[in-house]
mmCIF file of C-alpha atoms and ligand atoms in Angstrom:
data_model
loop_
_atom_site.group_PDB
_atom_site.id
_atom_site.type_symbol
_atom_site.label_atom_id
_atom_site.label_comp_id
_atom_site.label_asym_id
_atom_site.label_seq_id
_atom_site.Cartn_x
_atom_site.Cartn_y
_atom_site.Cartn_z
ATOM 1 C CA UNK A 1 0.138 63.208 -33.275
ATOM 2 C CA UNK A 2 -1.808 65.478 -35.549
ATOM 3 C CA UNK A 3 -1.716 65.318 -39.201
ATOM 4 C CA UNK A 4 -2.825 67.791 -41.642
ATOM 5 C CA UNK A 5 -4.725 65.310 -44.613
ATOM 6 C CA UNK A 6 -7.096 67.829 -45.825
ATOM 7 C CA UNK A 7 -2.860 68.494 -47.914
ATOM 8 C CA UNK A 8 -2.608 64.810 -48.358
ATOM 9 C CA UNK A 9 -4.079 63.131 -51.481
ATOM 10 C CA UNK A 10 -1.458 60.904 -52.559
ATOM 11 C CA UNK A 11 1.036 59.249 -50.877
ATOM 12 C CA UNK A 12 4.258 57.146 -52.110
ATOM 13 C CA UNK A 13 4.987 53.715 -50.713
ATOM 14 C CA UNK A 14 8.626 53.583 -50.786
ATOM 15 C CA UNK A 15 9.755 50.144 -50.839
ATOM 16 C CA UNK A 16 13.761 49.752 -48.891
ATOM 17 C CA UNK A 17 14.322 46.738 -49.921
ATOM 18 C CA UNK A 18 14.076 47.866 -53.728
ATOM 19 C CA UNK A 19 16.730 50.341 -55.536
ATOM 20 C CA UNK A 20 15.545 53.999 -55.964
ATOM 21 C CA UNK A 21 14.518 55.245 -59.496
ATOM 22 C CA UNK A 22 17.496 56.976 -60.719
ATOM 23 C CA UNK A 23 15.364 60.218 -60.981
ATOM 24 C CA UNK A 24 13.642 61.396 -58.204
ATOM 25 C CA UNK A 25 12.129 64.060 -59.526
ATOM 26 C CA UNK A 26 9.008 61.887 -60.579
ATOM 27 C CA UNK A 27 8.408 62.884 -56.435
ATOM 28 C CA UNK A 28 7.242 66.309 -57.352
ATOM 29 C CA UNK A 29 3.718 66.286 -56.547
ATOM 30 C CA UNK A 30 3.619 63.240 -53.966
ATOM 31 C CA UNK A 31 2.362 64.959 -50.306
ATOM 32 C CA UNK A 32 3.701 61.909 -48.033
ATOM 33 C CA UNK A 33 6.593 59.381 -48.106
ATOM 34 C CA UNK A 34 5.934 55.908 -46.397
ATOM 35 C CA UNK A 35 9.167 54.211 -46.149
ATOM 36 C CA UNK A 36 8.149 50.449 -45.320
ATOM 37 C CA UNK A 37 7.926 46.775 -47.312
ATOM 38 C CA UNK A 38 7.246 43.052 -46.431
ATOM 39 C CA UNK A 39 10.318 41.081 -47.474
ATOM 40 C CA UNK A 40 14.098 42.104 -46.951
ATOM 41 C CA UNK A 41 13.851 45.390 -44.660
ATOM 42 C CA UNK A 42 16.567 46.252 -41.973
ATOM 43 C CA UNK A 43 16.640 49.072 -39.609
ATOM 44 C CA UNK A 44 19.789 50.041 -42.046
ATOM 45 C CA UNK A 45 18.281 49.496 -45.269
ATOM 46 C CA UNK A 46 14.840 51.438 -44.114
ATOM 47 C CA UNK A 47 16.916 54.225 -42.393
ATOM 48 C CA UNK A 48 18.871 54.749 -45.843
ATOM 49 C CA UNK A 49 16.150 55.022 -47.807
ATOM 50 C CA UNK A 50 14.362 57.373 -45.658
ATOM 51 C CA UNK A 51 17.812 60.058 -45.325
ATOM 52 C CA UNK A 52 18.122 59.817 -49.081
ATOM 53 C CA UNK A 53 14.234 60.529 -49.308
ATOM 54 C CA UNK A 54 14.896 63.643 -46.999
ATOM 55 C CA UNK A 55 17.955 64.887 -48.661
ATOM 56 C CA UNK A 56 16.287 65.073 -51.890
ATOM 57 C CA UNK A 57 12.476 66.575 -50.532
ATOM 58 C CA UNK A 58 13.413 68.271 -47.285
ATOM 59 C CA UNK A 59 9.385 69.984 -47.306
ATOM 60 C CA UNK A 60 8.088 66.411 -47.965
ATOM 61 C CA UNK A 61 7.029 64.431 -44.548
ATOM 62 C CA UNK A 62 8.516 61.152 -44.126
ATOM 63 C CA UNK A 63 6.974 58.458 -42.463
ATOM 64 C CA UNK A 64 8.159 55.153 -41.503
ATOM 65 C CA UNK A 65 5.718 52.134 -41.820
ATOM 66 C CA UNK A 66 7.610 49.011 -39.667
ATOM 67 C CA UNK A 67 6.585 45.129 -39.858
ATOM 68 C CA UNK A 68 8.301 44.891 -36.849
ATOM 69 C CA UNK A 69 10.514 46.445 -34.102
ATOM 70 C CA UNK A 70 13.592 44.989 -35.770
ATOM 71 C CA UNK A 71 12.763 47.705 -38.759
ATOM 72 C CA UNK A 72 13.252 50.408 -36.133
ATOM 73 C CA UNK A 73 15.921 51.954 -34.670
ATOM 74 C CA UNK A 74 16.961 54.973 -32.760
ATOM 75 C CA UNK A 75 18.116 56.611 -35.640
ATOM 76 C CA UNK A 76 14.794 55.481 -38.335
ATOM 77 C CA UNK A 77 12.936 56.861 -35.498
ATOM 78 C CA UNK A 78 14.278 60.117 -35.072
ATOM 79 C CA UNK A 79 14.633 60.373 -38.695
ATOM 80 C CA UNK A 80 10.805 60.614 -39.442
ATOM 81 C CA UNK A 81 7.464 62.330 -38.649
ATOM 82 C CA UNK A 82 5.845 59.452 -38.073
ATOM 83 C CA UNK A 83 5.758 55.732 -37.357
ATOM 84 C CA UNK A 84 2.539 54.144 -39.212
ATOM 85 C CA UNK A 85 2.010 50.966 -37.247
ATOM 86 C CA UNK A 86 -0.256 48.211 -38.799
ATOM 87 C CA UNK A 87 -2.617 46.282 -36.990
ATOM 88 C CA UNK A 88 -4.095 43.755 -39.395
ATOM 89 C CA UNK A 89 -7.780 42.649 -38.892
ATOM 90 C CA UNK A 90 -8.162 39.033 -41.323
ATOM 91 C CA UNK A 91 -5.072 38.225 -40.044
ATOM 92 C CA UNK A 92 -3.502 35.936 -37.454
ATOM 93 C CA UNK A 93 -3.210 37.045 -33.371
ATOM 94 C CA UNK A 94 0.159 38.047 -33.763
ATOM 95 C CA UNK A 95 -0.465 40.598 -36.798
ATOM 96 C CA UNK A 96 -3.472 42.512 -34.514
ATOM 97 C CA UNK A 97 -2.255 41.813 -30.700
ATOM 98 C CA UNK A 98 0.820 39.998 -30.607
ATOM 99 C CA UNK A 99 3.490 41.987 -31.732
ATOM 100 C CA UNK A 100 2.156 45.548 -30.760
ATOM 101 C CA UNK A 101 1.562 44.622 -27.404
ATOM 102 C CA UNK A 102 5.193 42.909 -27.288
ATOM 103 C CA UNK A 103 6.365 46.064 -28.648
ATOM 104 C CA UNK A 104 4.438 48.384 -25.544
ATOM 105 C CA UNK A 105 5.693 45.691 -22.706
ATOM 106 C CA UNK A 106 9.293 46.244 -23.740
ATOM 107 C CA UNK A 107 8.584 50.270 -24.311
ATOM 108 C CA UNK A 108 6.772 50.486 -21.089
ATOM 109 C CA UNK A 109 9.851 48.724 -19.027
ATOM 110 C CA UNK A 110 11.654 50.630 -16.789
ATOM 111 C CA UNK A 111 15.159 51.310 -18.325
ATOM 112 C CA UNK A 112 17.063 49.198 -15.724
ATOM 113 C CA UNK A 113 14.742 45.766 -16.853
ATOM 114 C CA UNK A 114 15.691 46.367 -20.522
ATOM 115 C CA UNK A 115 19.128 45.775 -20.946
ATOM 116 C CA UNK A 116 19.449 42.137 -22.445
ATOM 117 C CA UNK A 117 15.616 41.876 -23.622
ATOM 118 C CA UNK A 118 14.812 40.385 -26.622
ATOM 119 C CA UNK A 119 13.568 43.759 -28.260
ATOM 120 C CA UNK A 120 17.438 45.534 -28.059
ATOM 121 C CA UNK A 121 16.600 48.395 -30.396
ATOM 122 C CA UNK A 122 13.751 49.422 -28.049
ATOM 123 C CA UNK A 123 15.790 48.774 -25.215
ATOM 124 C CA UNK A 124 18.476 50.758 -26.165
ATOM 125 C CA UNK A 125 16.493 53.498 -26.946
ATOM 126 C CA UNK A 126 14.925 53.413 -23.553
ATOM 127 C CA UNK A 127 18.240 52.512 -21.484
ATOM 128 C CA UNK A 128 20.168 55.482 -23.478
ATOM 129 C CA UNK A 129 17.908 58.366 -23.328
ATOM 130 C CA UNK A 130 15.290 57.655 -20.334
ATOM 131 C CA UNK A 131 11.498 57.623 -20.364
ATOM 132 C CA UNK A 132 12.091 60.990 -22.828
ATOM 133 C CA UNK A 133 13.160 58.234 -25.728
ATOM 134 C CA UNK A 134 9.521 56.550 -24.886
ATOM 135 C CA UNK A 135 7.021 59.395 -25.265
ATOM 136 C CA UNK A 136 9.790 59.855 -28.634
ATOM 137 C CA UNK A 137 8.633 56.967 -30.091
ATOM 138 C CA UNK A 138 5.009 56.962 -28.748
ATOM 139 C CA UNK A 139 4.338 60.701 -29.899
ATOM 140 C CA UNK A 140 5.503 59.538 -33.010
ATOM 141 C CA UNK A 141 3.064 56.227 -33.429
ATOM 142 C CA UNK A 142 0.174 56.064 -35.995
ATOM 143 C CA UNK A 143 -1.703 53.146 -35.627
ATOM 144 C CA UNK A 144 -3.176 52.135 -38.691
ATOM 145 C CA UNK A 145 -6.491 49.392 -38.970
ATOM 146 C CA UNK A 146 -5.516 47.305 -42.151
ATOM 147 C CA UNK A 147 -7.629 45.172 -44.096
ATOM 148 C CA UNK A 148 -5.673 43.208 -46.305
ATOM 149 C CA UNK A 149 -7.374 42.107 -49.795
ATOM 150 C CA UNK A 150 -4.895 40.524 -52.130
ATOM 151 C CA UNK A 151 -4.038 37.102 -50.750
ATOM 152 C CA UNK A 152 -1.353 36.650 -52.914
ATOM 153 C CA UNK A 153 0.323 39.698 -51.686
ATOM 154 C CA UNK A 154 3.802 39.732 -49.485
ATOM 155 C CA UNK A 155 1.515 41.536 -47.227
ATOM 156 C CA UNK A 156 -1.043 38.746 -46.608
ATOM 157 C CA UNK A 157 1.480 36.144 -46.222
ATOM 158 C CA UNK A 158 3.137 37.978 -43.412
ATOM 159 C CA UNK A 159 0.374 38.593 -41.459
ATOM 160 C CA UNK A 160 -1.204 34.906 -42.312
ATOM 161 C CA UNK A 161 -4.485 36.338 -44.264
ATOM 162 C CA UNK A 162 -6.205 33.050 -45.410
ATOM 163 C CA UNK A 163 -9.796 35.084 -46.358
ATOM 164 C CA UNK A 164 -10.462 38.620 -47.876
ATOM 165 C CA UNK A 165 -13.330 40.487 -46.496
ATOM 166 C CA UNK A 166 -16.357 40.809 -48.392
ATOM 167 C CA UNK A 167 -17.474 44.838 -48.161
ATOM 168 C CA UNK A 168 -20.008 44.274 -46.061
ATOM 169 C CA UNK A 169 -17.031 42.825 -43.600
ATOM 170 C CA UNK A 170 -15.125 46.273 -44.783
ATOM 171 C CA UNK A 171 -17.876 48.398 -43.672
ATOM 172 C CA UNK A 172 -18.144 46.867 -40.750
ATOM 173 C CA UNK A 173 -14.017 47.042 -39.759
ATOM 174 C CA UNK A 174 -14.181 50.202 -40.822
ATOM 175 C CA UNK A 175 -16.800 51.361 -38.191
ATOM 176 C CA UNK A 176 -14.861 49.259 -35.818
ATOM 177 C CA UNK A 177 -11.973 51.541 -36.587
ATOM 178 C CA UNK A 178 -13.973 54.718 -36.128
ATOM 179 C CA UNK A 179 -15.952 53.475 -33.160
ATOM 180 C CA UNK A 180 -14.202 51.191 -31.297
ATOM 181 C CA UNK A 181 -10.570 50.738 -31.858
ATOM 182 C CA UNK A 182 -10.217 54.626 -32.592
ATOM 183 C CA UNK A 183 -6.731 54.380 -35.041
ATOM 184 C CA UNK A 184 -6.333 57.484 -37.093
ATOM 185 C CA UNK A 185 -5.909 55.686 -40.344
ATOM 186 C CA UNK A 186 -7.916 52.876 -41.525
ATOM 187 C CA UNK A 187 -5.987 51.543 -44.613
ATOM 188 C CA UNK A 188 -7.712 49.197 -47.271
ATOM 189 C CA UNK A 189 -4.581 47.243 -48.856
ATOM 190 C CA UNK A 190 -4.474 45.637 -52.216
ATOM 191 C CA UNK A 191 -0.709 45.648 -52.264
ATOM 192 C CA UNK A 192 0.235 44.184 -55.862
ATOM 193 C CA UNK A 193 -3.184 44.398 -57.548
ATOM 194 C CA UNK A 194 -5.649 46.662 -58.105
ATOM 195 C CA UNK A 195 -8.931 46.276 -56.247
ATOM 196 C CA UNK A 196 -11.505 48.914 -57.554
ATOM 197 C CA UNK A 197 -13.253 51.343 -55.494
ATOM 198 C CA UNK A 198 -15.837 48.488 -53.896
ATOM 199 C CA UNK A 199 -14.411 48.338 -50.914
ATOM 200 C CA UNK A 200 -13.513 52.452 -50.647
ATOM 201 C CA UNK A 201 -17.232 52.777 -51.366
ATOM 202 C CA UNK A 202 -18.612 50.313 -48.493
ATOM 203 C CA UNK A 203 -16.299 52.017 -45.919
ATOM 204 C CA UNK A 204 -17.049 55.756 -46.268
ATOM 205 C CA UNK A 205 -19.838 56.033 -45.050
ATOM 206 C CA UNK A 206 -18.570 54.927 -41.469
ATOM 207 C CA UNK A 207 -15.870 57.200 -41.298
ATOM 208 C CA UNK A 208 -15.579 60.602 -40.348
ATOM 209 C CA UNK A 209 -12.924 61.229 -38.013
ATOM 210 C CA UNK A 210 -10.944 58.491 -39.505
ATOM 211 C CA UNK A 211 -8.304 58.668 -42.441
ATOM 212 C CA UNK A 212 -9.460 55.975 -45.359
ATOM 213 C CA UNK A 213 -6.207 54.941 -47.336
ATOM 214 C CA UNK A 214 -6.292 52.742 -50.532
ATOM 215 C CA UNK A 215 -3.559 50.957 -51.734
ATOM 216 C CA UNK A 216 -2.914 48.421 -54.518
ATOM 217 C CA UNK A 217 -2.361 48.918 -58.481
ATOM 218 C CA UNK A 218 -2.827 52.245 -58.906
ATOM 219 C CA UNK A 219 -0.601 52.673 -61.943
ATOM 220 C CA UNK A 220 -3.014 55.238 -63.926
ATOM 221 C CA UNK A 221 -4.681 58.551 -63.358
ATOM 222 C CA UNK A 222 -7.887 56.377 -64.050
ATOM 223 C CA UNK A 223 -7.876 54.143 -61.107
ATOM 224 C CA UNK A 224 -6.281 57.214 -58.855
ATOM 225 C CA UNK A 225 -9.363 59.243 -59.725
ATOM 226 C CA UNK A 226 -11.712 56.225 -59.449
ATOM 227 C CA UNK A 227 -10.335 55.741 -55.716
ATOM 228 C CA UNK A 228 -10.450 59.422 -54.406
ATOM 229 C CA UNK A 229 -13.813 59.573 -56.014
ATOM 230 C CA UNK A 230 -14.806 56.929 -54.610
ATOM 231 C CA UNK A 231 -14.505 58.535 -51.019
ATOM 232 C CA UNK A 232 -10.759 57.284 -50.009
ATOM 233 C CA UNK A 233 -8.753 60.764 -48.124
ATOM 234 C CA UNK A 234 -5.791 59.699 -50.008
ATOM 235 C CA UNK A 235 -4.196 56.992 -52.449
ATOM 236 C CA UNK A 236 -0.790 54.663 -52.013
ATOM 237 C CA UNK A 237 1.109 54.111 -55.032
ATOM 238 C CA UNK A 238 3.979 51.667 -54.173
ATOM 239 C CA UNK A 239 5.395 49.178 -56.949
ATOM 240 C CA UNK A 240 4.868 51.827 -59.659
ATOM 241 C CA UNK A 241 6.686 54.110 -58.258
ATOM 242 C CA UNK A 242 9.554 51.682 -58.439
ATOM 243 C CA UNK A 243 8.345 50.032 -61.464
ATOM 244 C CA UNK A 244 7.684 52.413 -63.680
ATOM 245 C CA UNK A 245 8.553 56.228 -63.159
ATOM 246 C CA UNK A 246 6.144 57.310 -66.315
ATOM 247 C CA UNK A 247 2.835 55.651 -65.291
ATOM 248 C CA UNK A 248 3.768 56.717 -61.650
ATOM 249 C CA UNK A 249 4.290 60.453 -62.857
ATOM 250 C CA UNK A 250 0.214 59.666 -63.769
ATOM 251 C CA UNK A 251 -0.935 58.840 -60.464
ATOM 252 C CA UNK A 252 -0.295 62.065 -59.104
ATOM 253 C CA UNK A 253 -3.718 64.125 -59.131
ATOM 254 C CA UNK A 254 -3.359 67.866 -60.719
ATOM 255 C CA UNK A 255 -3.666 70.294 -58.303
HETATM 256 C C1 1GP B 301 1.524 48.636 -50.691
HETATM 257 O O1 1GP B 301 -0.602 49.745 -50.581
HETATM 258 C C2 1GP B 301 0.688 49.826 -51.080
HETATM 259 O O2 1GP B 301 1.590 48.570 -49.286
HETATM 260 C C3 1GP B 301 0.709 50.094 -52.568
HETATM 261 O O3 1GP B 301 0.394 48.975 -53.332
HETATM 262 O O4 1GP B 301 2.516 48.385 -54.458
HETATM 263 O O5 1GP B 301 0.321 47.694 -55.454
HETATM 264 O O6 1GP B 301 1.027 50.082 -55.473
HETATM 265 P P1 1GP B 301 1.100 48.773 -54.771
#
């Protein structure tokens, strides 16, 4: 699917695990939702989150950002513009092959082999509405090359990162991403801390068709600014946004 980033400079990591602020308004200004989190999502939880994200910023798109099929569901997926898929490079098989090929055996499956599969959200999808339901959820898929940099993060956990890359190792994933792998997005994440704009600098250069997210710390107008100048399309605020509505109210570049 085609998105529109040259209207997309910051973005808003909304975690569903994690209460809402009670005002919402701090929103004003944010160009893209990404409903998705490491510890404690459901296909419920997530698909709450993202109709109470909707209902209060109907012109705002709404993506969803899954660690796994179990996060989806018919209804999370026909809820959003988008489903932002992760494949992680420094981590383990599972996080860059495993799962997402799991995920296209059971999607690919003829709707007859899917009742009782392992997957049942997919397979319900496919056995209720036909191969229609699969180019649903595959016109709606974003894959997204990660690099993830804070090893103390939720994030690397999950996906069993034991080493950070240096930048020459970001450069280099990142022209992999552009050249090779082709994903749309290539997404440097410092979930929980705040990286600097090393790694934003030592990927730019190798990326022209390809979107270059940073996320991790931004809890300032400094560091936003510091990122975006530093070459990334757009920047991912997440725990301030649910941490603290002021400083997040910062992050969000004047137009
Ligand atoms: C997390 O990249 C996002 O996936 C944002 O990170 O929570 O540190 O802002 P923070």
């Amino acid at each position: 699917m085609h998105v529109d980033w040259s209207r997309i400079s910051h973005v808003t990591k909304v975690d569903p695990a994690k209460p809402l602020p009670d005002d919402l308004g701090i929103l004003e200004g944010t160009d893209l939702l990404i409903v998705g989190g490491s510890d404690g999502v459901t296909a419920d939880n997530a698909l709450e989150t993202i109709r109470s994200l909707e209902r209060s910023f109907p012109d705002i798109p709404v993506w969803q950002e899954p660690y796994n099929a179990a996060h989806v569901s018919t209804d999370t997926l026909e809820a959003v513009d988008a489903m932002s898929v992760p494949a992680v490079y420094n981590g383990d098989r599972t996080h860059f092959v495993g799962k997402h090929v799991d995920l296209f055996t059971e999607v690919g499956r003829k709707p007859e082999e899917t009742l009782g599969t392992s997957v049942p959200l997919v397979g319900d999808l496919i056995a209720s509405k036909g191969r229609d339901a699969v180019s649903a959820l595959t016109d709606k898929l974003l894959g997204e090359g990660y690099v993830v940099q804070h090893l103390e993060s939720a994030a690397a956990k999950r996906a069993s990162v034991e080493t950070a890359y240096t930048p020459e190792q970001v450069a280099g994933a990142a022209l992999a991403t552009e050249s090779f792998y082709g994903f749309p997005i290539f997404y440097i994440e410092y979930s929980g801390t705040y990286g600097g704009p090393e790694d934003v600098e030592a990927a730019t250069p190798y990326l022209e068709e390809t979107t270059l997210l940073y996320g991790g710390g931004i809890d300032s107008r400094e560091k936003a600014t510091e990122i975006l100048e530093a070459g990334a399309d757009a920047i991912v605020v997440g725990d301030c946004f649910h941490d603290d509505p002021d400083r997040f109210r910062e992050t969000i570049p004047d137009r």
